[in-house]
Short mmCIF file of C-alpha atoms in Angstrom, two decimals:
data_model
loop_
_atom_site.label_atom_id
_atom_site.label_comp_id
_atom_site.label_asym_id
_atom_site.label_seq_id
_atom_site.Cartn_x
_atom_site.Cartn_y
_atom_site.Cartn_z
CA MET A 5 23.85 -51.58 36.06
CA MET A 6 23.07 -51.38 32.37
CA GLN A 7 19.93 -49.35 31.82
CA THR A 8 17.30 -50.69 29.43
CA PRO A 9 14.13 -49.02 28.10
CA SER A 10 12.15 -50.40 31.01
CA HIS A 11 14.50 -48.67 33.50
CA PRO A 12 12.68 -45.70 35.17
CA ARG A 13 15.60 -43.34 34.74
CA PHE A 14 15.89 -44.31 31.02
CA PHE A 15 12.25 -43.72 30.42
CA SER A 16 12.36 -40.48 32.14
CA ARG A 17 15.07 -39.06 30.16
CA SER A 18 13.56 -40.24 26.80
CA ALA A 19 10.26 -38.92 27.78
CA ALA A 20 11.72 -35.60 28.66
CA ARG A 21 13.47 -35.42 25.18
CA PHE A 22 10.26 -36.33 23.56
CA LEU A 23 8.30 -33.67 25.30
CA LEU A 24 10.99 -31.11 24.60
CA ALA A 25 10.90 -31.85 20.97
CA ALA A 26 7.07 -31.94 20.80
CA ALA A 27 6.96 -28.41 22.60
CA LEU A 28 9.38 -26.94 20.10
CA LEU A 29 7.43 -28.43 17.14
CA LEU A 30 4.20 -26.84 18.56
CA ALA A 31 5.89 -23.63 19.11
CA ALA A 32 7.14 -23.41 15.58
CA LEU A 33 3.67 -24.26 14.19
CA ALA A 34 1.77 -21.90 16.39
CA PRO A 35 0.97 -18.37 15.38
CA VAL A 36 3.61 -15.83 16.43
CA THR A 37 2.26 -13.28 18.97
CA THR A 38 3.18 -9.67 18.35
CA GLN A 39 2.80 -6.43 20.40
CA ALA A 40 1.40 -4.51 17.50
CA GLY A 41 -1.84 -2.45 17.95
CA ALA A 42 -5.16 -2.94 16.33
CA GLN A 43 -7.68 -1.20 14.29
CA ILE A 44 -10.64 -0.06 16.55
CA TYR A 45 -14.20 -0.95 15.42
CA GLU A 46 -16.25 2.02 14.25
CA PRO A 47 -19.55 1.59 12.51
CA LEU A 48 -19.42 2.42 8.89
CA ALA A 49 -22.06 4.30 6.62
CA ASP A 50 -23.78 1.88 4.35
CA SER A 51 -22.24 3.54 1.22
CA VAL A 52 -18.69 3.21 2.66
CA ARG A 53 -19.26 -0.49 3.74
CA GLU A 54 -20.59 -1.42 0.35
CA ALA A 55 -17.55 0.37 -1.36
CA LEU A 56 -15.01 -1.34 0.86
CA SER A 57 -16.77 -4.64 0.41
CA ALA A 58 -16.51 -4.44 -3.50
CA ILE A 59 -12.90 -3.67 -3.13
CA VAL A 60 -11.85 -6.65 -1.01
CA ALA A 61 -14.04 -8.93 -3.10
CA ASP A 62 -12.32 -8.04 -6.40
CA ALA A 63 -10.31 -10.77 -8.06
CA PRO A 64 -6.63 -10.86 -7.58
CA VAL A 65 -3.80 -10.75 -10.18
CA ALA A 66 -1.26 -13.42 -10.53
CA PRO A 67 2.24 -12.45 -9.35
CA GLU A 68 3.77 -13.55 -12.75
CA ARG A 69 1.46 -11.19 -14.48
CA ILE A 70 2.54 -8.23 -12.40
CA ARG A 71 6.30 -9.02 -13.37
CA ARG A 72 5.38 -8.35 -16.90
CA ASP A 73 5.51 -4.66 -16.02
CA PRO A 74 9.22 -3.85 -16.34
CA LEU A 75 8.97 -1.15 -13.67
CA ALA A 76 7.38 -3.67 -11.19
CA ALA A 77 10.02 -6.27 -12.07
CA ARG A 78 12.78 -3.83 -11.30
CA TRP A 79 11.11 -2.77 -8.01
CA ILE A 80 10.64 -6.44 -6.96
CA ASP A 81 14.27 -7.20 -7.72
CA ALA A 82 15.47 -4.12 -5.70
CA GLN A 83 13.44 -4.80 -2.69
CA SER A 84 14.14 -8.75 -2.84
CA GLU A 85 17.69 -7.88 -1.85
CA ARG A 86 16.52 -5.99 1.12
CA LEU A 87 14.08 -8.73 2.28
CA ALA A 88 16.43 -11.67 1.91
CA ARG A 89 17.24 -12.01 5.53
CA ARG A 90 13.66 -11.63 6.78
CA VAL A 91 12.01 -13.79 4.03
CA PRO A 92 14.70 -16.33 3.03
CA ASP A 93 12.66 -18.34 0.61
CA PRO A 94 12.95 -16.75 -2.80
CA ALA A 95 9.48 -17.90 -4.08
CA GLU A 96 7.75 -16.70 -0.97
CA ARG A 97 9.61 -13.42 -1.19
CA GLU A 98 8.78 -12.94 -4.87
CA GLU A 99 5.04 -13.61 -4.28
CA LEU A 100 5.03 -11.22 -1.25
CA LEU A 101 6.66 -8.40 -3.09
CA ALA A 102 4.60 -8.75 -6.23
CA THR A 103 1.39 -8.77 -4.02
CA VAL A 104 2.71 -5.63 -1.99
CA TYR A 105 3.33 -3.86 -5.19
CA TYR A 106 -0.08 -4.61 -6.81
CA GLU A 107 -2.30 -4.09 -3.72
CA SER A 108 -0.65 -0.96 -2.61
CA ALA A 109 -0.71 0.51 -5.96
CA ARG A 110 -4.35 -0.52 -6.32
CA ALA A 111 -5.18 1.35 -3.17
CA GLY A 112 -3.16 4.44 -4.13
CA LEU A 113 -0.47 3.76 -1.41
CA ASP A 114 3.32 3.71 -1.94
CA PRO A 115 4.36 0.07 -1.86
CA GLU A 116 7.43 1.09 0.22
CA LEU A 117 5.17 2.58 2.76
CA VAL A 118 3.21 -0.79 2.95
CA LEU A 119 6.71 -2.69 3.43
CA GLY A 120 7.44 -0.38 6.31
CA LEU A 121 4.11 -0.90 7.88
CA ILE A 122 4.48 -4.70 7.62
CA GLU A 123 7.98 -4.66 9.13
CA VAL A 124 6.67 -2.59 12.14
CA GLU A 125 3.41 -4.53 12.55
CA SER A 126 4.53 -8.10 12.02
CA GLY A 127 8.21 -8.34 11.19
CA PHE A 128 7.14 -10.00 7.80
CA ARG A 129 5.62 -12.97 9.83
CA LYS A 130 2.72 -14.46 7.93
CA TYR A 131 1.10 -16.02 10.91
CA ALA A 132 1.68 -13.34 13.47
CA VAL A 133 -1.02 -12.50 15.94
CA SER A 134 -1.17 -9.52 18.13
CA THR A 135 -2.24 -9.56 21.83
CA ALA A 136 -5.25 -7.78 20.45
CA GLY A 137 -6.06 -10.61 17.99
CA ALA A 138 -4.91 -8.82 14.92
CA HIS A 139 -3.77 -11.22 12.18
CA GLY A 140 -1.01 -11.62 9.55
CA TYR A 141 1.41 -9.46 7.73
CA MET A 142 -0.65 -6.30 8.18
CA GLN A 143 -2.06 -7.12 11.44
CA VAL A 144 -5.74 -6.92 10.33
CA MET A 145 -8.48 -7.15 13.04
CA PRO A 146 -10.92 -10.11 12.39
CA PHE A 147 -13.96 -7.84 12.80
CA TRP A 148 -13.19 -6.41 9.35
CA VAL A 149 -14.12 -9.76 7.82
CA GLY A 150 -17.72 -9.58 9.26
CA LEU A 151 -17.87 -5.84 8.40
CA ILE A 152 -16.81 -5.71 4.87
CA GLY A 153 -15.89 -9.40 3.81
CA THR A 154 -17.23 -12.91 3.78
CA PRO A 155 -16.74 -15.80 6.25
CA GLN A 156 -14.47 -17.50 3.57
CA HIS A 157 -11.85 -14.77 3.86
CA ASN A 158 -8.79 -15.93 5.70
CA LEU A 159 -6.59 -13.29 6.99
CA PHE A 160 -3.60 -15.42 7.11
CA HIS A 161 -3.83 -15.78 3.36
CA LEU A 162 -1.31 -13.42 1.69
CA ARG A 163 -3.43 -11.76 -0.82
CA THR A 164 -6.37 -11.47 1.40
CA ASN A 165 -4.36 -9.98 4.24
CA LEU A 166 -2.72 -7.37 2.03
CA ARG A 167 -5.98 -6.55 0.20
CA TYR A 168 -7.62 -5.85 3.57
CA GLY A 169 -4.71 -3.99 5.06
CA CYS A 170 -4.27 -1.71 2.15
CA THR A 171 -8.01 -1.16 1.83
CA ILE A 172 -8.22 -0.35 5.53
CA LEU A 173 -5.33 2.18 5.48
CA ARG A 174 -6.64 3.81 2.42
CA HIS A 175 -10.02 4.16 4.18
CA TYR A 176 -8.27 5.86 7.18
CA LEU A 177 -6.30 8.17 4.78
CA ASP A 178 -9.64 9.23 3.25
CA LEU A 179 -11.19 9.64 6.71
CA GLU A 180 -8.22 11.96 7.75
CA LYS A 181 -8.27 13.79 4.51
CA GLY A 182 -4.81 12.64 3.49
CA ASP A 183 -3.17 13.08 6.87
CA LEU A 184 -0.84 10.03 6.90
CA TYR A 185 0.34 10.58 10.43
CA ARG A 186 -3.34 10.37 11.75
CA ALA A 187 -4.23 7.66 9.39
CA LEU A 188 -1.42 5.43 10.67
CA GLY A 189 -2.48 6.08 14.20
CA ARG A 190 -5.97 4.94 13.41
CA TYR A 191 -4.61 1.81 11.65
CA ASN A 192 -2.61 0.79 14.80
CA GLY A 193 -5.33 1.94 17.22
CA SER A 194 -3.03 4.42 18.80
CA LEU A 195 -4.44 7.67 17.36
CA GLY A 196 -2.85 10.68 19.00
CA ARG A 197 0.28 8.90 20.10
CA PRO A 198 3.46 9.48 18.08
CA GLU A 199 5.39 6.19 18.58
CA TYR A 200 3.70 4.19 15.92
CA PRO A 201 3.44 6.61 13.09
CA ASN A 202 6.98 7.67 13.61
CA ALA A 203 8.24 4.02 13.46
CA VAL A 204 6.48 3.37 10.28
CA LEU A 205 7.58 6.59 8.65
CA ALA A 206 11.29 5.81 9.57
CA THR A 207 11.01 2.32 8.30
CA TRP A 208 9.27 3.60 5.14
CA ARG A 209 12.40 5.63 4.37
CA LYS A 210 14.59 2.52 4.44
CA TYR A 211 12.58 1.00 1.50
CA ARG A 212 12.14 4.16 -0.46
CA GLN A 213 12.61 3.63 -4.20
CA PRO A 214 10.65 6.61 -5.65
CA GLU A 215 12.05 6.08 -9.19
CA LEU A 216 10.64 2.55 -9.25
CA SER A 217 7.19 3.30 -7.69
CA PRO A 218 3.98 2.98 -9.85
CA ALA A 219 3.85 5.96 -12.10
CA SER A 220 0.67 7.19 -10.58
CA LEU A 221 2.29 7.33 -7.03
CA ARG A 222 5.63 9.18 -7.96
CA ARG A 223 6.16 12.48 -6.16
#
């Protein structure tokens, strides 16, 4: 017997296909859950909180302005080749790398270190969410917005996420008197365990371009 749209079997298969397509669409749009760790809330002295608040509130710099620095342009081009598979869209990749370069240098961090941390934390997924609730590229915990930011700050926004992430890592480095290993442990909420610092440091080496780093960070 020829099946028509009113036939139960026809409706069942059509509905199943529709539900499958809808589920796939929702999965694509939903935030990606990661297994990254998370910073642990610790009360800050008023002076520290005020200093960090001033840092995250500072105005951003447009990516095209960053490219006017020949060294920055060469760094972006070199790292763009490495990120082509992870971030296929050229415009998105350009904006990400320019922002990494600017925000990391602003915080006194190697931009390659920040790339390594992003790869380990989120795999370069803008909307990644950890099981602990950390958000975005650098997996920043939302409590930081209430602690040093404003309710308008969106941790899934590229510049906001990197501004917070770099500021937090710089804070932990200062807290640990320059001990990067311990600072990374604090960043991930796994202080005292070697897995996370070792993973970031190993990934950092993959991106190293010391001759193209900002002059103030070369060593």
